JSON list of C-alpha atoms (C1' of nucleotides) in Angstrom, two decimals:
[
{"chain": "A", "resi": 1408, "resn": "MET", "atom": "CA", "xyz": [85.25, 25.79, 122.52]},
{"chain": "A", "resi": 1409, "resn": "SER", "atom": "CA", "xyz": [82.63, 28.16, 122.03]},
{"chain": "A", "resi": 1410, "resn": "ASN", "atom": "CA", "xyz": [80.03, 29.35, 124.05]},
{"chain": "A", "resi": 1411, "resn": "HIS", "atom": "CA", "xyz": [77.46, 30.34, 121.88]},
{"chain": "A", "resi": 1412, "resn": "VAL", "atom": "CA", "xyz": [75.28, 27.62, 121.60]},
{"chain": "A", "resi": 1413, "resn": "ILE", "atom": "CA", "xyz": [71.73, 28.12, 121.74]},
{"chain": "A", "resi": 1414, "resn": "ALA", "atom": "CA", "xyz": [69.02, 24.62, 120.99]},
{"chain": "A", "resi": 1415, "resn": "GLY", "atom": "CA", "xyz": [72.13, 23.31, 119.84]},
{"chain": "A", "resi": 1416, "resn": "ILE", "atom": "CA", "xyz": [73.06, 26.05, 117.23]},
{"chain": "A", "resi": 1417, "resn": "ASP", "atom": "CA", "xyz": [76.46, 26.65, 117.78]},
{"chain": "A", "resi": 1418, "resn": "PHE", "atom": "CA", "xyz": [75.75, 31.07, 116.29]},
{"chain": "A", "resi": 1419, "resn": "SER", "atom": "CA", "xyz": [80.33, 31.66, 115.92]},
{"chain": "A", "resi": 1420, "resn": "ALA", "atom": "CA", "xyz": [79.43, 28.86, 112.34]},
{"chain": "A", "resi": 1421, "resn": "PRO", "atom": "CA", "xyz": [79.79, 30.57, 109.09]},
{"chain": "A", "resi": 1422, "resn": "ALA", "atom": "CA", "xyz": [76.41, 32.01, 108.68]},
{"chain": "A", "resi": 1423, "resn": "PRO", "atom": "CA", "xyz": [74.85, 29.30, 105.74]},
{"chain": "A", "resi": 1424, "resn": "GLN", "atom": "CA", "xyz": [76.56, 26.45, 107.80]},
{"chain": "A", "resi": 1425, "resn": "VAL", "atom": "CA", "xyz": [74.29, 28.06, 110.59]},
{"chain": "A", "resi": 1426, "resn": "ALA", "atom": "CA", "xyz": [71.30, 28.70, 108.24]},
{"chain": "A", "resi": 1427, "resn": "ARG", "atom": "CA", "xyz": [70.85, 25.71, 107.97]},
{"chain": "A", "resi": 1428, "resn": "ARG", "atom": "CA", "xyz": [70.69, 24.74, 110.94]},
{"chain": "A", "resi": 1429, "resn": "LEU", "atom": "CA", "xyz": [67.95, 27.31, 112.11]},
{"chain": "A", "resi": 1430, "resn": "ILE", "atom": "CA", "xyz": [65.59, 24.95, 109.95]},
{"chain": "A", "resi": 1431, "resn": "GLY", "atom": "CA", "xyz": [63.14, 22.71, 111.85]},
{"chain": "A", "resi": 1432, "resn": "VAL", "atom": "CA", "xyz": [64.35, 24.86, 115.15]},
{"chain": "A", "resi": 1433, "resn": "THR", "atom": "CA", "xyz": [60.94, 27.36, 116.57]},
{"chain": "A", "resi": 1434, "resn": "VAL", "atom": "CA", "xyz": [61.47, 30.58, 117.63]},
{"chain": "A", "resi": 1435, "resn": "LEU", "atom": "CA", "xyz": [59.33, 32.31, 119.97]},
{"chain": "A", "resi": 1436, "resn": "VAL", "atom": "CA", "xyz": [59.37, 36.01, 120.90]},
{"chain": "A", "resi": 1437, "resn": "ASN", "atom": "CA", "xyz": [57.25, 36.97, 124.51]},
{"chain": "A", "resi": 1438, "resn": "GLY", "atom": "CA", "xyz": [55.92, 33.49, 124.02]},
{"chain": "A", "resi": 1439, "resn": "VAL", "atom": "CA", "xyz": [54.73, 33.85, 120.73]},
{"chain": "A", "resi": 1440, "resn": "GLY", "atom": "CA", "xyz": [56.20, 32.33, 117.77]},
{"chain": "A", "resi": 1441, "resn": "GLY", "atom": "CA", "xyz": [56.80, 28.78, 116.00]},
{"chain": "A", "resi": 1442, "resn": "ARG", "atom": "CA", "xyz": [58.88, 26.36, 113.58]},
{"chain": "A", "resi": 1443, "resn": "ILE", "atom": "CA", "xyz": [61.48, 28.64, 111.69]},
{"chain": "A", "resi": 1444, "resn": "VAL", "atom": "CA", "xyz": [61.14, 26.83, 107.36]},
{"chain": "A", "resi": 1445, "resn": "GLU", "atom": "CA", "xyz": [62.70, 29.63, 105.36]},
{"chain": "A", "resi": 1446, "resn": "VAL", "atom": "CA", "xyz": [65.62, 31.46, 106.05]},
{"chain": "A", "resi": 1447, "resn": "GLU", "atom": "CA", "xyz": [68.47, 33.19, 104.40]},
{"chain": "A", "resi": 1448, "resn": "ALA", "atom": "CA", "xyz": [72.55, 33.58, 105.08]},
{"chain": "A", "resi": 1449, "resn": "TYR", "atom": "CA", "xyz": [74.33, 36.88, 104.62]},
{"chain": "A", "resi": 1450, "resn": "ASP", "atom": "CA", "xyz": [78.34, 37.42, 105.50]},
{"chain": "A", "resi": 1451, "resn": "ARG", "atom": "CA", "xyz": [80.52, 39.84, 105.19]},
{"chain": "A", "resi": 1452, "resn": "GLU", "atom": "CA", "xyz": [82.25, 39.26, 101.59]},
{"chain": "A", "resi": 1453, "resn": "ASP", "atom": "CA", "xyz": [79.41, 39.20, 100.01]},
{"chain": "A", "resi": 1454, "resn": "PRO", "atom": "CA", "xyz": [77.55, 41.67, 98.13]},
{"chain": "A", "resi": 1455, "resn": "ALA", "atom": "CA", "xyz": [74.24, 40.97, 98.86]},
{"chain": "A", "resi": 1456, "resn": "SER", "atom": "CA", "xyz": [74.82, 41.43, 102.77]},
{"chain": "A", "resi": 1457, "resn": "HIS", "atom": "CA", "xyz": [74.68, 44.94, 104.80]},
{"chain": "A", "resi": 1458, "resn": "ALA", "atom": "CA", "xyz": [77.50, 44.72, 106.18]},
{"chain": "A", "resi": 1459, "resn": "PHE", "atom": "CA", "xyz": [79.40, 44.32, 102.99]},
{"chain": "A", "resi": 1460, "resn": "VAL", "atom": "CA", "xyz": [79.78, 47.90, 103.16]},
{"chain": "A", "resi": 1461, "resn": "GLY", "atom": "CA", "xyz": [81.09, 47.64, 106.94]},
{"chain": "A", "resi": 1462, "resn": "LYS", "atom": "CA", "xyz": [80.43, 48.81, 110.44]},
{"chain": "A", "resi": 1463, "resn": "THR", "atom": "CA", "xyz": [77.93, 51.16, 110.16]},
{"chain": "A", "resi": 1464, "resn": "GLN", "atom": "CA", "xyz": [74.64, 53.20, 112.92]},
{"chain": "A", "resi": 1465, "resn": "ARG", "atom": "CA", "xyz": [72.52, 50.71, 111.33]},
{"chain": "A", "resi": 1466, "resn": "ASN", "atom": "CA", "xyz": [74.22, 47.46, 110.85]},
{"chain": "A", "resi": 1467, "resn": "PHE", "atom": "CA", "xyz": [76.46, 47.85, 113.95]},
{"chain": "A", "resi": 1468, "resn": "ALA", "atom": "CA", "xyz": [74.65, 44.50, 115.52]},
{"chain": "A", "resi": 1469, "resn": "MET", "atom": "CA", "xyz": [75.38, 42.12, 112.58]},
{"chain": "A", "resi": 1470, "resn": "PHE", "atom": "CA", "xyz": [79.25, 43.29, 114.15]},
{"chain": "A", "resi": 1471, "resn": "GLY", "atom": "CA", "xyz": [78.36, 42.03, 117.64]},
{"chain": "A", "resi": 1472, "resn": "PRO", "atom": "CA", "xyz": [78.24, 39.05, 119.30]},
{"chain": "A", "resi": 1473, "resn": "PRO", "atom": "CA", "xyz": [76.69, 36.09, 117.47]},
{"chain": "A", "resi": 1474, "resn": "GLY", "atom": "CA", "xyz": [73.54, 34.79, 119.15]},
{"chain": "A", "resi": 1475, "resn": "HIS", "atom": "CA", "xyz": [71.74, 38.02, 118.71]},
{"chain": "A", "resi": 1476, "resn": "ALA", "atom": "CA", "xyz": [69.36, 39.64, 116.47]},
{"chain": "A", "resi": 1477, "resn": "TYR", "atom": "CA", "xyz": [69.69, 42.73, 113.97]},
{"chain": "A", "resi": 1478, "resn": "VAL", "atom": "CA", "xyz": [66.33, 44.10, 113.27]},
{"chain": "A", "resi": 1479, "resn": "TYR", "atom": "CA", "xyz": [66.25, 46.65, 110.15]},
{"chain": "A", "resi": 1480, "resn": "LEU", "atom": "CA", "xyz": [63.43, 48.05, 108.62]},
{"chain": "A", "resi": 1481, "resn": "SER", "atom": "CA", "xyz": [63.00, 47.84, 104.76]},
{"chain": "A", "resi": 1482, "resn": "HIS", "atom": "CA", "xyz": [60.90, 50.17, 102.35]},
{"chain": "A", "resi": 1483, "resn": "GLY", "atom": "CA", "xyz": [60.06, 51.71, 105.48]},
{"chain": "A", "resi": 1484, "resn": "ILE", "atom": "CA", "xyz": [57.68, 50.09, 106.06]},
{"chain": "A", "resi": 1485, "resn": "HIS", "atom": "CA", "xyz": [58.55, 46.48, 106.88]},
{"chain": "A", "resi": 1486, "resn": "TRP", "atom": "CA", "xyz": [60.89, 45.13, 109.93]},
{"chain": "A", "resi": 1487, "resn": "CYS", "atom": "CA", "xyz": [63.61, 41.98, 109.45]},
{"chain": "A", "resi": 1488, "resn": "LEU", "atom": "CA", "xyz": [65.11, 40.31, 111.61]},
{"chain": "A", "resi": 1489, "resn": "ASN", "atom": "CA", "xyz": [67.78, 38.63, 111.66]},
{"chain": "A", "resi": 1490, "resn": "PHE", "atom": "CA", "xyz": [70.25, 36.38, 113.32]},
{"chain": "A", "resi": 1491, "resn": "VAL", "atom": "CA", "xyz": [74.03, 37.28, 114.07]},
{"chain": "A", "resi": 1492, "resn": "CYS", "atom": "CA", "xyz": [76.66, 34.54, 114.22]},
{"chain": "A", "resi": 1493, "resn": "CYS", "atom": "CA", "xyz": [80.52, 33.81, 112.62]},
{"chain": "A", "resi": 1494, "resn": "GLU", "atom": "CA", "xyz": [82.67, 35.70, 115.61]},
{"chain": "A", "resi": 1495, "resn": "GLU", "atom": "CA", "xyz": [81.97, 38.64, 116.97]},
{"chain": "A", "resi": 1496, "resn": "GLY", "atom": "CA", "xyz": [83.24, 41.49, 114.62]},
{"chain": "A", "resi": 1497, "resn": "HIS", "atom": "CA", "xyz": [83.09, 39.70, 111.42]},
{"chain": "A", "resi": 1498, "resn": "GLY", "atom": "CA", "xyz": [79.46, 40.77, 109.95]},
{"chain": "A", "resi": 1499, "resn": "ALA", "atom": "CA", "xyz": [77.41, 37.65, 109.12]},
{"chain": "A", "resi": 1500, "resn": "GLY", "atom": "CA", "xyz": [73.87, 37.08, 109.86]},
{"chain": "A", "resi": 1501, "resn": "VAL", "atom": "CA", "xyz": [70.89, 34.86, 108.98]},
{"chain": "A", "resi": 1502, "resn": "LEU", "atom": "CA", "xyz": [67.79, 36.53, 107.88]},
{"chain": "A", "resi": 1503, "resn": "ILE", "atom": "CA", "xyz": [64.94, 35.20, 109.03]},
{"chain": "A", "resi": 1504, "resn": "ARG", "atom": "CA", "xyz": [62.47, 34.43, 106.49]},
{"chain": "A", "resi": 1505, "resn": "GLY", "atom": "CA", "xyz": [59.70, 32.20, 107.26]},
{"chain": "A", "resi": 1506, "resn": "ILE", "atom": "CA", "xyz": [58.26, 30.78, 110.45]},
{"chain": "A", "resi": 1507, "resn": "GLU", "atom": "CA", "xyz": [55.09, 27.70, 110.79]},
{"chain": "A", "resi": 1508, "resn": "PRO", "atom": "CA", "xyz": [53.19, 29.59, 113.38]},
{"chain": "A", "resi": 1509, "resn": "LEU", "atom": "CA", "xyz": [52.03, 26.65, 116.44]},
{"chain": "A", "resi": 1510, "resn": "VAL", "atom": "CA", "xyz": [52.03, 29.27, 119.73]},
{"chain": "A", "resi": 1511, "resn": "GLY", "atom": "CA", "xyz": [49.88, 32.58, 119.93]},
{"chain": "A", "resi": 1512, "resn": "LEU", "atom": "CA", "xyz": [47.62, 32.21, 116.72]},
{"chain": "A", "resi": 1513, "resn": "ASP", "atom": "CA", "xyz": [45.55, 34.61, 117.75]},
{"chain": "A", "resi": 1514, "resn": "GLN", "atom": "CA", "xyz": [48.04, 37.37, 119.12]},
{"chain": "A", "resi": 1515, "resn": "MET", "atom": "CA", "xyz": [49.47, 36.58, 115.60]},
{"chain": "A", "resi": 1516, "resn": "ARG", "atom": "CA", "xyz": [46.00, 36.58, 113.78]},
{"chain": "A", "resi": 1517, "resn": "ALA", "atom": "CA", "xyz": [45.59, 40.81, 115.54]},
{"chain": "A", "resi": 1518, "resn": "ARG", "atom": "CA", "xyz": [48.83, 41.72, 114.68]},
{"chain": "A", "resi": 1519, "resn": "ARG", "atom": "CA", "xyz": [48.35, 40.43, 110.86]},
{"chain": "A", "resi": 1520, "resn": "GLY", "atom": "CA", "xyz": [44.90, 41.92, 110.98]},
{"chain": "A", "resi": 1521, "resn": "MET", "atom": "CA", "xyz": [44.29, 38.34, 108.94]},
{"chain": "A", "resi": 1522, "resn": "GLU", "atom": "CA", "xyz": [43.42, 34.81, 109.51]},
{"chain": "A", "resi": 1523, "resn": "ASP", "atom": "CA", "xyz": [44.76, 32.48, 106.35]},
{"chain": "A", "resi": 1524, "resn": "GLU", "atom": "CA", "xyz": [47.61, 30.36, 109.05]},
{"chain": "A", "resi": 1525, "resn": "ARG", "atom": "CA", "xyz": [49.56, 30.57, 105.73]},
{"chain": "A", "resi": 1526, "resn": "LEU", "atom": "CA", "xyz": [50.40, 33.86, 105.87]},
{"chain": "A", "resi": 1527, "resn": "LEU", "atom": "CA", "xyz": [50.79, 34.87, 108.92]},
{"chain": "A", "resi": 1528, "resn": "CYS", "atom": "CA", "xyz": [54.85, 34.17, 109.30]},
{"chain": "A", "resi": 1529, "resn": "SER", "atom": "CA", "xyz": [55.49, 33.46, 104.86]},
{"chain": "A", "resi": 1530, "resn": "GLY", "atom": "CA", "xyz": [57.89, 36.60, 104.08]},
{"chain": "A", "resi": 1531, "resn": "PRO", "atom": "CA", "xyz": [60.80, 38.48, 106.62]},
{"chain": "A", "resi": 1532, "resn": "GLY", "atom": "CA", "xyz": [58.41, 41.79, 107.34]},
{"chain": "A", "resi": 1533, "resn": "ARG", "atom": "CA", "xyz": [55.21, 39.55, 107.60]},
{"chain": "A", "resi": 1534, "resn": "LEU", "atom": "CA", "xyz": [56.64, 37.34, 110.54]},
{"chain": "A", "resi": 1535, "resn": "CYS", "atom": "CA", "xyz": [58.03, 40.20, 112.66]},
{"chain": "A", "resi": 1536, "resn": "GLN", "atom": "CA", "xyz": [54.44, 41.69, 112.67]},
{"chain": "A", "resi": 1537, "resn": "ALA", "atom": "CA", "xyz": [52.88, 39.18, 113.26]},
{"chain": "A", "resi": 1538, "resn": "LEU", "atom": "CA", "xyz": [55.73, 37.98, 116.35]},
{"chain": "A", "resi": 1539, "resn": "GLY", "atom": "CA", "xyz": [55.60, 41.85, 117.05]},
{"chain": "A", "resi": 1540, "resn": "VAL", "atom": "CA", "xyz": [59.44, 42.20, 116.09]},
{"chain": "A", "resi": 1541, "resn": "THR", "atom": "CA", "xyz": [60.78, 46.15, 116.02]},
{"chain": "A", "resi": 1542, "resn": "ARG", "atom": "CA", "xyz": [63.51, 48.33, 116.73]},
{"chain": "A", "resi": 1543, "resn": "GLU", "atom": "CA", "xyz": [63.55, 47.62, 119.91]},
{"chain": "A", "resi": 1544, "resn": "TYR", "atom": "CA", "xyz": [64.77, 44.06, 119.90]},
{"chain": "A", "resi": 1545, "resn": "ASN", "atom": "CA", "xyz": [67.17, 44.83, 118.03]},
{"chain": "A", "resi": 1546, "resn": "ALA", "atom": "CA", "xyz": [71.47, 43.60, 119.30]},
{"chain": "A", "resi": 1547, "resn": "LEU", "atom": "CA", "xyz": [69.38, 41.90, 122.35]},
{"chain": "A", "resi": 1548, "resn": "SER", "atom": "CA", "xyz": [70.36, 38.46, 123.34]},
{"chain": "A", "resi": 1549, "resn": "LEU", "atom": "CA", "xyz": [68.62, 35.59, 121.69]},
{"chain": "A", "resi": 1550, "resn": "ALA", "atom": "CA", "xyz": [69.61, 33.44, 124.53]},
{"chain": "A", "resi": 1551, "resn": "ALA", "atom": "CA", "xyz": [66.96, 35.81, 127.11]},
{"chain": "A", "resi": 1552, "resn": "LEU", "atom": "CA", "xyz": [64.01, 36.77, 127.36]},
{"chain": "A", "resi": 1553, "resn": "PRO", "atom": "CA", "xyz": [62.17, 38.36, 124.91]},
{"chain": "A", "resi": 1554, "resn": "PHE", "atom": "CA", "xyz": [63.31, 35.74, 122.97]},
{"chain": "A", "resi": 1555, "resn": "ARG", "atom": "CA", "xyz": [63.69, 32.05, 123.43]},
{"chain": "A", "resi": 1556, "resn": "LEU", "atom": "CA", "xyz": [65.00, 29.11, 120.86]},
{"chain": "A", "resi": 1557, "resn": "GLU", "atom": "CA", "xyz": [64.04, 25.43, 121.25]},
{"chain": "A", "resi": 1558, "resn": "PRO", "atom": "CA", "xyz": [65.94, 22.64, 119.31]},
{"chain": "A", "resi": 1559, "resn": "ARG", "atom": "CA", "xyz": [64.77, 20.57, 116.79]},
{"chain": "A", "resi": 1560, "resn": "ARG", "atom": "CA", "xyz": [63.37, 17.18, 117.17]},
{"chain": "A", "resi": 1561, "resn": "GLY", "atom": "CA", "xyz": [64.89, 15.19, 114.80]},
{"chain": "A", "resi": 1562, "resn": "ARG", "atom": "CA", "xyz": [65.71, 15.16, 112.03]},
{"chain": "A", "resi": 1563, "resn": "VAL", "atom": "CA", "xyz": [64.18, 17.64, 108.77]},
{"chain": "A", "resi": 1564, "resn": "GLN", "atom": "CA", "xyz": [64.99, 17.90, 104.77]},
{"chain": "A", "resi": 1565, "resn": "VAL", "atom": "CA", "xyz": [66.39, 21.11, 103.73]},
{"chain": "A", "resi": 1566, "resn": "VAL", "atom": "CA", "xyz": [65.96, 22.58, 100.99]},
{"chain": "A", "resi": 1567, "resn": "ALA", "atom": "CA", "xyz": [68.26, 25.60, 99.42]},
{"chain": "A", "resi": 1568, "resn": "GLY", "atom": "CA", "xyz": [68.77, 27.52, 96.28]},
{"chain": "A", "resi": 1569, "resn": "PRO", "atom": "CA", "xyz": [68.86, 31.31, 95.68]},
{"chain": "A", "resi": 1570, "resn": "ARG", "atom": "CA", "xyz": [67.96, 34.37, 97.49]},
{"chain": "A", "resi": 1571, "resn": "ILE", "atom": "CA", "xyz": [65.47, 36.45, 96.86]},
{"chain": "A", "resi": 1572, "resn": "GLY", "atom": "CA", "xyz": [64.41, 40.23, 96.97]},
{"chain": "A", "resi": 1573, "resn": "ILE", "atom": "CA", "xyz": [68.25, 41.14, 96.62]},
{"chain": "A", "resi": 1574, "resn": "SER", "atom": "CA", "xyz": [70.09, 43.01, 93.28]},
{"chain": "A", "resi": 1575, "resn": "LYS", "atom": "CA", "xyz": [73.59, 41.29, 93.73]},
{"chain": "A", "resi": 1576, "resn": "ALA", "atom": "CA", "xyz": [75.27, 37.59, 94.15]},
{"chain": "A", "resi": 1577, "resn": "VAL", "atom": "CA", "xyz": [71.50, 36.47, 92.98]},
{"chain": "A", "resi": 1578, "resn": "ASP", "atom": "CA", "xyz": [72.74, 33.56, 92.11]},
{"chain": "A", "resi": 1579, "resn": "VAL", "atom": "CA", "xyz": [74.22, 32.38, 95.47]},
{"chain": "A", "resi": 1580, "resn": "PRO", "atom": "CA", "xyz": [72.68, 29.61, 96.79]},
{"chain": "A", "resi": 1581, "resn": "TRP", "atom": "CA", "xyz": [71.84, 30.42, 100.70]},
{"chain": "A", "resi": 1582, "resn": "ARG", "atom": "CA", "xyz": [68.34, 30.92, 101.07]},
{"chain": "A", "resi": 1583, "resn": "PHE", "atom": "CA", "xyz": [67.41, 27.31, 102.68]},
{"chain": "A", "resi": 1584, "resn": "GLY", "atom": "CA", "xyz": [64.05, 25.45, 103.54]},
{"chain": "A", "resi": 1585, "resn": "LEU", "atom": "CA", "xyz": [62.32, 23.32, 105.34]},
{"chain": "A", "resi": 1586, "resn": "ALA", "atom": "CA", "xyz": [61.35, 20.07, 101.74]},
{"chain": "A", "resi": 1587, "resn": "ALA", "atom": "CA", "xyz": [57.58, 20.81, 101.30]},
{"chain": "A", "resi": 1588, "resn": "SER", "atom": "CA", "xyz": [56.35, 23.21, 103.84]},
{"chain": "A", "resi": 1589, "resn": "PRO", "atom": "CA", "xyz": [53.46, 25.32, 102.53]},
{"chain": "A", "resi": 1590, "resn": "PHE", "atom": "CA", "xyz": [54.76, 27.93, 104.76]},
{"chain": "A", "resi": 1591, "resn": "VAL", "atom": "CA", "xyz": [57.80, 29.34, 102.38]},
{"chain": "A", "resi": 1592, "resn": "SER", "atom": "CA", "xyz": [57.88, 32.56, 101.33]},
{"chain": "A", "resi": 1593, "resn": "ARG", "atom": "CA", "xyz": [58.15, 31.19, 98.23]},
{"chain": "A", "resi": 1594, "resn": "PRO", "atom": "CA", "xyz": [58.21, 27.76, 96.88]},
{"chain": "A", "resi": 1595, "resn": "PHE", "atom": "CA", "xyz": [62.44, 26.08, 96.02]},
{"chain": "A", "resi": 1596, "resn": "ARG", "atom": "CA", "xyz": [62.17, 25.40, 93.06]},
{"chain": "B", "resi": 1167, "resn": "DC", "atom": "C1'", "xyz": [47.93, 33.54, 87.97]},
{"chain": "B", "resi": 1168, "resn": "DT", "atom": "C1'", "xyz": [50.78, 36.63, 87.22]},
{"chain": "B", "resi": 1169, "resn": "DT", "atom": "C1'", "xyz": [52.14, 41.11, 87.39]},
{"chain": "B", "resi": 1170, "resn": "DA", "atom": "C1'", "xyz": [53.04, 46.35, 87.61]},
{"chain": "B", "resi": 1171, "resn": "DG", "atom": "C1'", "xyz": [52.90, 49.54, 90.64]},
{"chain": "B", "resi": 1172, "resn": "DG", "atom": "C1'", "xyz": [52.42, 52.62, 95.51]},
{"chain": "B", "resi": 1173, "resn": "DA", "atom": "C1'", "xyz": [52.96, 52.66, 100.32]},
{"chain": "B", "resi": 1174, "resn": "DT", "atom": "C1'", "xyz": [56.47, 55.26, 103.79]},
{"chain": "B", "resi": 1175, "resn": "DC", "atom": "C1'", "xyz": [60.75, 55.50, 106.45]},
{"chain": "B", "resi": 1176, "resn": "DG", "atom": "C1'", "xyz": [65.86, 55.45, 107.45]},
{"chain": "B", "resi": 1177, "resn": "DC", "atom": "C1'", "xyz": [69.88, 55.10, 106.20]},
{"chain": "B", "resi": 1178, "resn": "DC", "atom": "C1'", "xyz": [74.05, 56.17, 103.55]},
{"chain": "B", "resi": 1179, "resn": "DT", "atom": "C1'", "xyz": [76.48, 59.23, 99.57]},
{"chain": "C", "resi": 374, "resn": "DG", "atom": "C1'", "xyz": [68.03, 62.78, 97.86]},
{"chain": "C", "resi": 375, "resn": "DG", "atom": "C1'", "xyz": [67.78, 58.11, 96.51]},
{"chain": "C", "resi": 376, "resn": "DC", "atom": "C1'", "xyz": [67.17, 53.61, 96.83]},
{"chain": "C", "resi": 377, "resn": "DG", "atom": "C1'", "xyz": [66.34, 48.64, 99.55]},
{"chain": "C", "resi": 378, "resn": "DA", "atom": "C1'", "xyz": [67.46, 41.52, 102.22]},
{"chain": "C", "resi": 379, "resn": "DT", "atom": "C1'", "xyz": [59.10, 43.88, 100.77]},
{"chain": "C", "resi": 380, "resn": "DC", "atom": "C1'", "xyz": [54.67, 43.12, 101.15]},
{"chain": "C", "resi": 381, "resn": "DC", "atom": "C1'", "xyz": [49.57, 44.56, 99.37]},
{"chain": "C", "resi": 382, "resn": "DT", "atom": "C1'", "xyz": [45.98, 45.37, 95.84]},
{"chain": "C", "resi": 383, "resn": "DA", "atom": "C1'", "xyz": [44.28, 45.83, 91.45]},
{"chain": "C", "resi": 384, "resn": "DA", "atom": "C1'", "xyz": [43.96, 44.91, 86.71]},
{"chain": "C", "resi": 385, "resn": "DG", "atom": "C1'", "xyz": [44.63, 41.59, 83.32]},
{"chain": "C", "resi": 386, "resn": "DC", "atom": "C1'", "xyz": [45.50, 37.68, 81.13]}
]
DNA sequence: CTTAGGATCGCCT
DNA sequence: GGCGATCCTAAGC
């Protein structure tokens, strides 16, 4: 049995499975956050994944224990948050791409410098700005503060499609979303 | 509504 | 030295 269960999710499972189960889960960072509505899975044997080239200084957290954060900087501007999964050493994760803002709306608006609720956390860079996630959160456990995960209540309808913003393995349908949510970064087809 | 271009920095070759 | 799991703005249709 695994002891990598947080908010009802076994993070030692394969990335696509963890990704699908994360839809509807609430994530808070220092008490600010909301419900996850969009994620993408990335695996070790996946040309689109940072882990594909093996363990490096940048991606080492992906090869650490599951249920921890992997935070990286994209295009020198945007921080992006991943949840590490599979067994320790495997190198897989789930990119958090969209959150429905629920707690700490004022702080999110201040950090983002805008009012529109739909644009606060719709996109991996946007949600990190809204939640205040930076490099300092890399490799931290999701089971302890500043993170807090809460299980989803009831059932959710999950839709899937190809991932966004990648140049390899563009047809792999490892992007998952909450059906009909207005808070996804781009609509599902 | 869609698209093109620029911003800006750490990582990898 | 090149480029990226992105976002914003401005311009065009």
